[in-house]
Amino acid sequence: MTISTTAKTTALSKAFGPILMMVVLGSSLMFVAGHAQSAALHDAAHDVRHATGFPCH
């Protein structure tokens, strides 16, 4: 029984790393795009800004 519990824990910990990295990357991209002052970034992220509640006007 110990082997199967260890295997499940290991599989969960292996899956948690990439999920955490994607959450951090996605949050970082949203923060950068939401607070960008460049007109090109503003235009590219305009709809996303409004959908997530970032004021841009």
mmCIF file with all atom_site columns, C-alpha atoms in Angstrom:
data_model
loop_
_atom_site.group_PDB
_atom_site.id
_atom_site.type_symbol
_atom_site.label_atom_id
_atom_site.label_alt_id
_atom_site.label_comp_id
_atom_site.label_asym_id
_atom_site.label_entity_id
_atom_site.label_seq_id
_atom_site.pdbx_PDB_ins_code
_atom_site.Cartn_x
_atom_site.Cartn_y
_atom_site.Cartn_z
_atom_site.occupancy
_atom_site.B_iso_or_equiv
_atom_site.pdbx_formal_charge
_atom_site.auth_seq_id
_atom_site.auth_comp_id
_atom_site.auth_asym_id
_atom_site.auth_atom_id
_atom_site.pdbx_PDB_model_num
ATOM 1  C CA . MET A 1 1  ? 0.000   0.000  0.000   1.00 0.00 ? 1  MET A CA 1
ATOM 2  C CA . THR A 1 2  ? 2.888   2.364  0.638   1.00 0.00 ? 2  THR A CA 1
ATOM 3  C CA . ILE A 1 3  ? 4.171   2.076  -2.928  1.00 0.00 ? 3  ILE A CA 1
ATOM 4  C CA . SER A 1 4  ? 0.867   3.113  -4.522  1.00 0.00 ? 4  SER A CA 1
ATOM 5  C CA . THR A 1 5  ? 0.474   6.060  -2.126  1.00 0.00 ? 5  THR A CA 1
ATOM 6  C CA . THR A 1 6  ? 3.993   7.241  -2.899  1.00 0.00 ? 6  THR A CA 1
ATOM 7  C CA . ALA A 1 7  ? 3.385   6.859  -6.627  1.00 0.00 ? 7  ALA A CA 1
ATOM 8  C CA . LYS A 1 8  ? 0.200   8.953  -6.439  1.00 0.00 ? 8  LYS A CA 1
ATOM 9  C CA . THR A 1 9  ? 1.949   11.654 -4.420  1.00 0.00 ? 9  THR A CA 1
ATOM 10 C CA . THR A 1 10 ? 4.850   11.770 -6.860  1.00 0.00 ? 10 THR A CA 1
ATOM 11 C CA . ALA A 1 11 ? 2.518   12.038 -9.853  1.00 0.00 ? 11 ALA A CA 1
ATOM 12 C CA . LEU A 1 12 ? 0.625   14.865 -8.176  1.00 0.00 ? 12 LEU A CA 1
ATOM 13 C CA . SER A 1 13 ? 3.801   16.758 -7.342  1.00 0.00 ? 13 SER A CA 1
ATOM 14 C CA . LYS A 1 14 ? 5.056   16.369 -10.925 1.00 0.00 ? 14 LYS A CA 1
ATOM 15 C CA . ALA A 1 15 ? 1.800   17.816 -12.269 1.00 0.00 ? 15 ALA A CA 1
ATOM 16 C CA . PHE A 1 16 ? 1.744   20.694 -9.772  1.00 0.00 ? 16 PHE A CA 1
ATOM 17 C CA . GLY A 1 17 ? 4.969   22.318 -11.026 1.00 0.00 ? 17 GLY A CA 1
ATOM 18 C CA . PRO A 1 18 ? 3.838   23.014 -14.599 1.00 0.00 ? 18 PRO A CA 1
ATOM 19 C CA . ILE A 1 19 ? 0.405   24.153 -13.398 1.00 0.00 ? 19 ILE A CA 1
ATOM 20 C CA . LEU A 1 20 ? 1.974   26.584 -10.954 1.00 0.00 ? 20 LEU A CA 1
ATOM 21 C CA . MET A 1 21 ? 4.352   27.895 -13.623 1.00 0.00 ? 21 MET A CA 1
ATOM 22 C CA . MET A 1 22 ? 1.468   28.508 -16.048 1.00 0.00 ? 22 MET A CA 1
ATOM 23 C CA . VAL A 1 23 ? -0.494  30.383 -13.372 1.00 0.00 ? 23 VAL A CA 1
ATOM 24 C CA . VAL A 1 24 ? 2.534   32.570 -12.626 1.00 0.00 ? 24 VAL A CA 1
ATOM 25 C CA . LEU A 1 25 ? 3.235   33.165 -16.324 1.00 0.00 ? 25 LEU A CA 1
ATOM 26 C CA . GLY A 1 26 ? -0.397  33.958 -17.113 1.00 0.00 ? 26 GLY A CA 1
ATOM 27 C CA . SER A 1 27 ? -0.720  36.326 -14.177 1.00 0.00 ? 27 SER A CA 1
ATOM 28 C CA . SER A 1 28 ? 2.499   38.071 -15.156 1.00 0.00 ? 28 SER A CA 1
ATOM 29 C CA . LEU A 1 29 ? 1.353   38.532 -18.735 1.00 0.00 ? 29 LEU A CA 1
ATOM 30 C CA . MET A 1 30 ? -1.993  39.925 -17.618 1.00 0.00 ? 30 MET A CA 1
ATOM 31 C CA . PHE A 1 31 ? -0.278  42.344 -15.242 1.00 0.00 ? 31 PHE A CA 1
ATOM 32 C CA . VAL A 1 32 ? 2.171   43.568 -17.889 1.00 0.00 ? 32 VAL A CA 1
ATOM 33 C CA . ALA A 1 33 ? -0.496  43.906 -20.589 1.00 0.00 ? 33 ALA A CA 1
ATOM 34 C CA . GLY A 1 34 ? -2.906  45.541 -18.163 1.00 0.00 ? 34 GLY A CA 1
ATOM 35 C CA . HIS A 1 35 ? -0.472  48.240 -17.108 1.00 0.00 ? 35 HIS A CA 1
ATOM 36 C CA . ALA A 1 36 ? 1.371   48.800 -20.382 1.00 0.00 ? 36 ALA A CA 1
ATOM 37 C CA . GLN A 1 37 ? 1.562   52.348 -21.679 1.00 0.00 ? 37 GLN A CA 1
ATOM 38 C CA . SER A 1 38 ? 2.594   51.444 -25.229 1.00 0.00 ? 38 SER A CA 1
ATOM 39 C CA . ALA A 1 39 ? -0.113  52.072 -27.818 1.00 0.00 ? 39 ALA A CA 1
ATOM 40 C CA . ALA A 1 40 ? 0.580   48.760 -29.580 1.00 0.00 ? 40 ALA A CA 1
ATOM 41 C CA . LEU A 1 41 ? 0.278   46.785 -26.333 1.00 0.00 ? 41 LEU A CA 1
ATOM 42 C CA . HIS A 1 42 ? -2.782  48.799 -25.386 1.00 0.00 ? 42 HIS A CA 1
ATOM 43 C CA . ASP A 1 43 ? -4.517  47.982 -28.652 1.00 0.00 ? 43 ASP A CA 1
ATOM 44 C CA . ALA A 1 44 ? -3.565  44.297 -28.446 1.00 0.00 ? 44 ALA A CA 1
ATOM 45 C CA . ALA A 1 45 ? -4.816  43.948 -24.866 1.00 0.00 ? 45 ALA A CA 1
ATOM 46 C CA . HIS A 1 46 ? -7.778  46.333 -25.039 1.00 0.00 ? 46 HIS A CA 1
ATOM 47 C CA . ASP A 1 47 ? -10.576 43.773 -24.987 1.00 0.00 ? 47 ASP A CA 1
ATOM 48 C CA . VAL A 1 48 ? -8.833  41.702 -22.336 1.00 0.00 ? 48 VAL A CA 1
ATOM 49 C CA . ARG A 1 49 ? -8.417  44.790 -20.166 1.00 0.00 ? 49 ARG A CA 1
ATOM 50 C CA . HIS A 1 50 ? -12.123 45.499 -20.212 1.00 0.00 ? 50 HIS A CA 1
ATOM 51 C CA . ALA A 1 51 ? -13.040 41.839 -19.677 1.00 0.00 ? 51 ALA A CA 1
ATOM 52 C CA . THR A 1 52 ? -10.832 41.579 -16.584 1.00 0.00 ? 52 THR A CA 1
ATOM 53 C CA . GLY A 1 53 ? -11.729 44.983 -15.146 1.00 0.00 ? 53 GLY A CA 1
ATOM 54 C CA . PHE A 1 54 ? -8.565  46.979 -15.906 1.00 0.00 ? 54 PHE A CA 1
ATOM 55 C CA . PRO A 1 55 ? -9.508  50.601 -16.578 1.00 0.00 ? 55 PRO A CA 1
ATOM 56 C CA . CYS A 1 56 ? -7.727  51.896 -19.636 1.00 0.00 ? 56 CYS A CA 1
ATOM 57 C CA . HIS A 1 57 ? -9.424  55.183 -20.432 1.00 0.00 ? 57 HIS A CA 1
#
